[in-house]
Amino acid sequence: DQQVKQNSPSLSVQEGRISILNCDYTNSMFDYFLWYKKYPAEGPTFLISISSIKDKNEDGRFTVFLNKSAKHLSLHIVPSQPGDSAVYFCAASGAAGNKLTFGGGTRVLVKP
Amino acid sequence: EAGVAQSPRYKIIEKRQSVAFWCNPISGHATLYWYQQILGQGPKLLIQFQNNGVVDDSQLPKDRFSAERLKGVDSTLKIQPAKLEDSAVYLCASSLVGGLNSPLHFGNGTRLTVT
């Protein structure tokens, strides 16, 4: 039972354009959402998060949008840079603690 | 600050053998996690420690997996006996506290291949 799903396994985008990564969840008890970025042979690194009391959080080129009614969140990267090429994981947590449930990841390739 | 350290980076064993992984979290981080990441999937939590006590081990296959965190710092994860389906990257992570707004810091992982 996948509680967090990233339906697009890969995404290719031109440098300078917008990258949009999507994530859906099924567990209505989730109320904190995070995005992690992973380069090959390295562990995931925290990118940005959003609490369920907000619908948008922005940090530089990265913006996360949350639609609670649709149980959907997205990550926008604008403008995309070649160094953004990595696997991006969506993760969710309930109020009880930060036990994270991860999605399967989306591999992003930014072409120069 | 120094990151989460894990060793070894790679391990190849035959099925039914045993293996152990080591993790040293970021200094001062009370909470330590072991995740299993199978190829093509997201990381899955195996066990969470708060200091040297277990907070959550609901997804740890306890018939073959064991973990300990003596003195609330370093941790080891052991598999005995290993099965083919245990082939994965084992990630250790730590955080200051075990709650929201305390992002996890991951190590580079140990890639295990069981043949």
PDB file of C-alpha atoms in Angstrom, chain A residues 2 6 31-32 34 36 38 40-46 49 51 87 89-90 93-105 107, chain B residues 9-10 31 33 35 37 40-45 48 56 58-59 89 91 95 97-109 111:
ATOM      1  CA  GLN A   2       1.811   3.068  -1.275  1.00  0.00           C
ATOM      2  CA  GLN A   6       5.229   9.981  -7.403  1.00  0.00           C
ATOM      3  CA  ASP A  31       0.278  16.978   7.795  1.00  0.00           C
ATOM      4  CA  TYR A  32       3.918  17.724   7.087  1.00  0.00           C
ATOM      5  CA  LEU A  34       9.107  17.423   2.552  1.00  0.00           C
ATOM      6  CA  TYR A  36      14.565  15.544  -0.644  1.00  0.00           C
ATOM      7  CA  LYS A  38      19.494  12.712  -4.079  1.00  0.00           C
ATOM      8  CA  PRO A  40      24.101   9.176  -7.205  1.00  0.00           C
ATOM      9  CA  ALA A  41      26.083   7.433  -4.464  1.00  0.00           C
ATOM     10  CA  GLU A  42      25.014  10.021  -1.896  1.00  0.00           C
ATOM     11  CA  GLY A  43      22.293  10.112   0.708  1.00  0.00           C
ATOM     12  CA  PRO A  44      19.174  12.255   0.234  1.00  0.00           C
ATOM     13  CA  THR A  45      19.493  15.887   1.298  1.00  0.00           C
ATOM     14  CA  PHE A  46      16.643  18.000   2.599  1.00  0.00           C
ATOM     15  CA  SER A  49       9.134  21.440   3.448  1.00  0.00           C
ATOM     16  CA  SER A  51       3.131  22.258   6.841  1.00  0.00           C
ATOM     17  CA  VAL A  87      16.371  12.134  -8.046  1.00  0.00           C
ATOM     18  CA  PHE A  89      11.780  12.262  -3.284  1.00  0.00           C
ATOM     19  CA  CYS A  90       8.536  13.480  -1.810  1.00  0.00           C
ATOM     20  CA  SER A  93       4.857  12.753   8.088  1.00  0.00           C
ATOM     21  CA  GLY A  94       2.047  12.736  10.627  1.00  0.00           C
ATOM     22  CA  ALA A  95       1.778  14.947  13.684  1.00  0.00           C
ATOM     23  CA  ALA A  96       3.025  12.222  16.011  1.00  0.00           C
ATOM     24  CA  GLY A  97       6.614  12.566  14.939  1.00  0.00           C
ATOM     25  CA  ASN A  98       8.822  12.686  11.943  1.00  0.00           C
ATOM     26  CA  LYS A  99       8.556   9.106  10.760  1.00  0.00           C
ATOM     27  CA  LEU A 100       8.799   9.821   7.060  1.00  0.00           C
ATOM     28  CA  THR A 101       6.987   7.905   4.351  1.00  0.00           C
ATOM     29  CA  PHE A 102       8.719   8.394   1.016  1.00  0.00           C
ATOM     30  CA  GLY A 103       7.472   8.290  -2.535  1.00  0.00           C
ATOM     31  CA  GLY A 104       9.332   6.319  -5.180  1.00  0.00           C
ATOM     32  CA  GLY A 105      11.208   9.318  -6.557  1.00  0.00           C
ATOM     33  CA  ARG A 107      14.589  11.472 -11.775  1.00  0.00           C
TER      34      ARG A 107
ATOM     35  CA  ARG B   9      30.216   1.832   1.492  1.00  0.00           C
ATOM     36  CA  TYR B  10      29.736  -1.460  -0.328  1.00  0.00           C
ATOM     37  CA  THR B  31      17.389  10.671  16.989  1.00  0.00           C
ATOM     38  CA  TYR B  33      17.113   6.175  11.852  1.00  0.00           C
ATOM     39  CA  TYR B  35      16.223   3.190   6.199  1.00  0.00           C
ATOM     40  CA  GLN B  37      16.159   1.743  -0.121  1.00  0.00           C
ATOM     41  CA  GLY B  40      13.774   2.157  -7.911  1.00  0.00           C
ATOM     42  CA  GLN B  41      11.911   2.773  -4.653  1.00  0.00           C
ATOM     43  CA  GLY B  42      11.925   5.403  -1.968  1.00  0.00           C
ATOM     44  CA  PRO B  43      13.610   4.816   1.383  1.00  0.00           C
ATOM     45  CA  LYS B  44      11.611   2.749   3.879  1.00  0.00           C
ATOM     46  CA  LEU B  45      12.050   3.212   7.627  1.00  0.00           C
ATOM     47  CA  GLN B  48      14.062   4.776  14.800  1.00  0.00           C
ATOM     48  CA  ASP B  56       9.593   2.617  16.133  1.00  0.00           C
ATOM     49  CA  SER B  58       7.341  -1.774  13.266  1.00  0.00           C
ATOM     50  CA  GLN B  59       8.812  -2.361   9.807  1.00  0.00           C
ATOM     51  CA  VAL B  89      21.097   0.582   0.020  1.00  0.00           C
ATOM     52  CA  LEU B  91      20.759   4.575   4.816  1.00  0.00           C
ATOM     53  CA  SER B  95      18.056  14.555  13.501  1.00  0.00           C
ATOM     54  CA  VAL B  97      14.959  15.763  17.879  1.00  0.00           C
ATOM     55  CA  GLY B  98      12.335  13.289  16.793  1.00  0.00           C
ATOM     56  CA  GLY B  99       9.630  15.675  15.740  1.00  0.00           C
ATOM     57  CA  LEU B 100       8.451  17.995  13.013  1.00  0.00           C
ATOM     58  CA  ASN B 101      10.667  20.792  11.714  1.00  0.00           C
ATOM     59  CA  SER B 102      13.783  18.744  12.419  1.00  0.00           C
ATOM     60  CA  PRO B 103      14.954  17.576   9.003  1.00  0.00           C
ATOM     61  CA  LEU B 104      16.731  14.282   8.678  1.00  0.00           C
ATOM     62  CA  HIS B 105      20.389  14.307   7.672  1.00  0.00           C
ATOM     63  CA  PHE B 106      21.319  11.186   5.738  1.00  0.00           C
ATOM     64  CA  GLY B 107      24.621   9.413   5.372  1.00  0.00           C
ATOM     65  CA  ASN B 108      25.813   8.164   1.970  1.00  0.00           C
ATOM     66  CA  GLY B 109      24.554   4.677   2.665  1.00  0.00           C
ATOM     67  CA  ARG B 111      25.071  -0.702  -0.781  1.00  0.00           C
TER      68      ARG B 111
END
